Amino acid sequence: MAWQPSQENLNTLAACLKDSLSGFDKAAQKQAEIMLTQAKASPDINNYLVYLFSSETPPNGLQCTAQDYFLVRSAAAIMLKNNIKTGSRQIPESSLALIKMAIPMGLQDKNAQIRNYSGNIATEMIRRGGIMSWPELLPELLKMIGNETGQVSNEAQEGAMAAMAKICEDNTKMLERELNGERPLNFILPKLIQATKSSLPKVRAQALTAINVFTARKSQAMLNSIDDLLQHLFALASDSNNDVRRQVCRAFVQLIEARPDKIQPHLPGLVDYILTQQQSDDEDLACDAAEFFLAIGEHEHLWQSLSPFISKIIPVLLGCMVYSAEDIALLGGASDDEDEDDLQKDIKPQFAKKSSARQANKDGSADPAQNGNAYEKLASMDDDLEEGEIEDFDDGDDGNPDERWTLRKCSAAALDVFARDFRGPVFESILPYLTKNLKHDDWPYREAAVLALGAVAEGCIDIVTPHLPELVPYLISLLNDPEPVVRQITCWTLGRYSSWAADLTDPNQKQLFFEPMMEGILTKMLDSNKKVQEAGASAFANLEEKAGKRLEPYSLPIIQQYVQCFKKYKDRNMFILYDCVQTLAEHIGPVLARPDLVNELMPALIDRWTKVSDQSRELFPLLECLSYVAMALNDAFTPYAQPIFVRCVNIIHQNLEASLALANDPTLDSPDKDFLVTSLDLLSAIIQALDPAKSAKLVQESQPAFFELLTFCMEDPSDEVRQSAYALLGDCAKYVFAQLEPSLPNIFSVLLKQLDLDSILDEDIDSGFGVVNNACWSAGEIAIRHKSNMAPYVPELFQRFIEIITNPGIPKGVTENAAIALGRLGLGNGELIAPHLANFAEDFLNSMDEVDPSDEKATAFRGFTAIVESNPMAMEKSLLHFFTAIARYRDLKLRSETKSGLHEDFQKAIGIYRQIIPQFDQFFGQLQPQDQQTLRSTYAF
């Protein structure tokens, strides 16, 4: 008999579902969530959810308004999707059959939201079970989209098309893969291209949305259909619907990267088309069009083809960089708001930065202000909500144009890229505009001119430089413009030219340009407008990056200004202020330990430290800032270290306890792992900064036991937490090894599991490698101190390191750290590893060729040489490589015990081979002449 719901259960469930979406009664919402969690245990919960979700009108006996019933259906759909997402394997076949019957009905619903939910559930079913778990779905959707019978309603065609677009987006690889001898996409893509001819604009737009999932990918289906697709795109280019033209623009943007050969012949017509769309009244369409120029400017070869059109394109970009009347209204005009508290929604979401991977080569990071991110000032949060799903609070404030990607920002980013591509011609194109608008009476034109000048800073610096002695003083004067938005953009533009000012060597010029620029930006950090304060702080952090140690003579007035900012700033700008402090600490380093600077800065930081609660997200940037300050102060951080260390340990302990509690009671809130990450990183910094005896005392006195907590963190499910935990483990090995040593048996049982590459999930591959990298590094740091006591762990560690250095799919930095750790195992354990030498010598030497000279490389070679001494005959195939590596080891003249010891080890190895190779001179003659010369001059022959 067909399943039937119980009326009482149906009513109870409907009431809970409605309350779960209630933003007004938090107590009812919490209670409903608890009851729904309990209801999940019922074997037919999904039947009830399907029943409510798919019934267009309230079932008999269910008393509720149309609005409330819509909430019930929405909540049922969201819960059903989440149940499929988290436990599709536990759902009985009978329930899955009901879901499959309900989805096509839901896709035809009169309500667009319900159609969206149906699509979300369908794509989740395919994502979890694969296409063969519901083989009828895709053909059925394509039939509905194509309206082959002529009987399919418009709603059903739109619902089916939206569902298909979601399935394409969420199951891209699955559709491209071979299944029973065929690739589903080969069948689907031509149908989608056909659907772009539908009479319904929503179907045309969604068909293009689905196609655009694959446009950038080089699949066989796209290869077969590309010419057909292009014909349809050109036909749709003049479509009356803006959403369709948006998707057309997006398709052309994607094809720039995927098929530049198809774009190139049509470039003259495309430039005209895109320029027309970019000047549309529809901002979203205009912004998607502008992306075309940004993408083509960044393309390795295609940008050169734009040369004939630069004089056409640049004026349109400049015109699009002026704030629109709507944006001006949203910006709210001039206001002194320094005393107003920030609203919660205005505070930028703050995420802990990942603990840096401990690298064998210390590459400088790219300056984020030099790429497109410079135009996107605020991070946008990704969330798990899909189209059509309701968020708890959504006040519809898409408002502030500063906080979203806009036509203005996209045009400025494109101008930046063109400036780097074409240089001189771009500046010549904008010069008349600058001359006319930099002193314009209307502030939006003044502001756009300053933005344009900042946008070309990197690409046109050589051409702009002769004008800077005139431009910079004028820009500094604009820091006092009556309009806050002009002051704001002026800070950003001055920050972009700060490297020019910082590089001036003539003391008079420094006094004329660098000092007024620095003072001007610093002053704006205390502007009466919070947005200008923010721009001033960001620009000053940029200037600190560029000026580096040249800021040392000015460090006292800089810190004094920061202290004033600490007193004045509201929550949001406080986060950027921490960035300024840590950037200064990073660049002037030990100078910060001067007593006059410490006495200014530390009371302000400690004041914040005492005011910020253990639950506040402000802790992330504060802990990170303190990490940099501790590293700069070194032992001068001692007076502040103990309470900070204890609090970090407590935060870690509370967070781990909360995770345990959550495992026992899923209704509790999940603890925020960023508290763990930043606390672990600050503990690392303190242990590195203090005198080792003081660090050892802090670790020894820690309650709960320090290494017990650290071991828990090394097993945390979050990659970011584990990455920071292994960084801390390595630092403990370096600075407090005596305290670490008793805990090593427990630590190695966890560490060895982490080095198993099978534990890295595909979707988290990058962060997973970051963890493995730090685990290798920490194992190496332990090995050089634990020496022969490492013996019990050597066989498995050796195996893991070999797997890493011989796997070509692993990032170079990780293989280098694994090779260093492998070499270090030889210190005290050479005889254990020597029998395997012939199998790994070449891979080890290849990895080490790339590593810069350092103590780490020196100890790795000392360990490797110890292994070689135990089995010299095993080096037959790699001996030339080994001698070349010895000859090219450049760091031997530096005086350190490790490196002078390495010189002796190399000398000994050379001596062994001179004795055992009968024709040594003949072998030696196979080396490069310069390597022979180096070896003869550096070692005794």
Coordinates of N, CA and C in Angstrom, one line a residue, residues 137 387 433 492 529 574 706:
L137 N 16.5 11.1 -15.0 CA 16.3 12.6 -14.7 C 16.7 13.5 -15.9
E387 N 20.8 29.2 -4.8 CA 19.9 30.1 -5.3 C 18.5 29.8 -4.8
Y433 N 42.3 63.5 -20.2 CA 41.3 63.3 -19.2 C 41.7 63.8 -17.9
W492 N 44.4 55.9 -1.5 CA 44.7 54.7 -2.3 C 45.8 55.0 -3.4
N529 N 36.1 60.9 8.9 CA 35.3 60.0 8.3 C 35.9 58.6 8.3
M574 N 39.7 49.0 13.3 CA 40.7 48.4 14.3 C 41.4 47.2 13.6
F706 N 50.9 21.1 27.9 CA 51.0 21.8 26.7 C 51.0 20.8 25.5

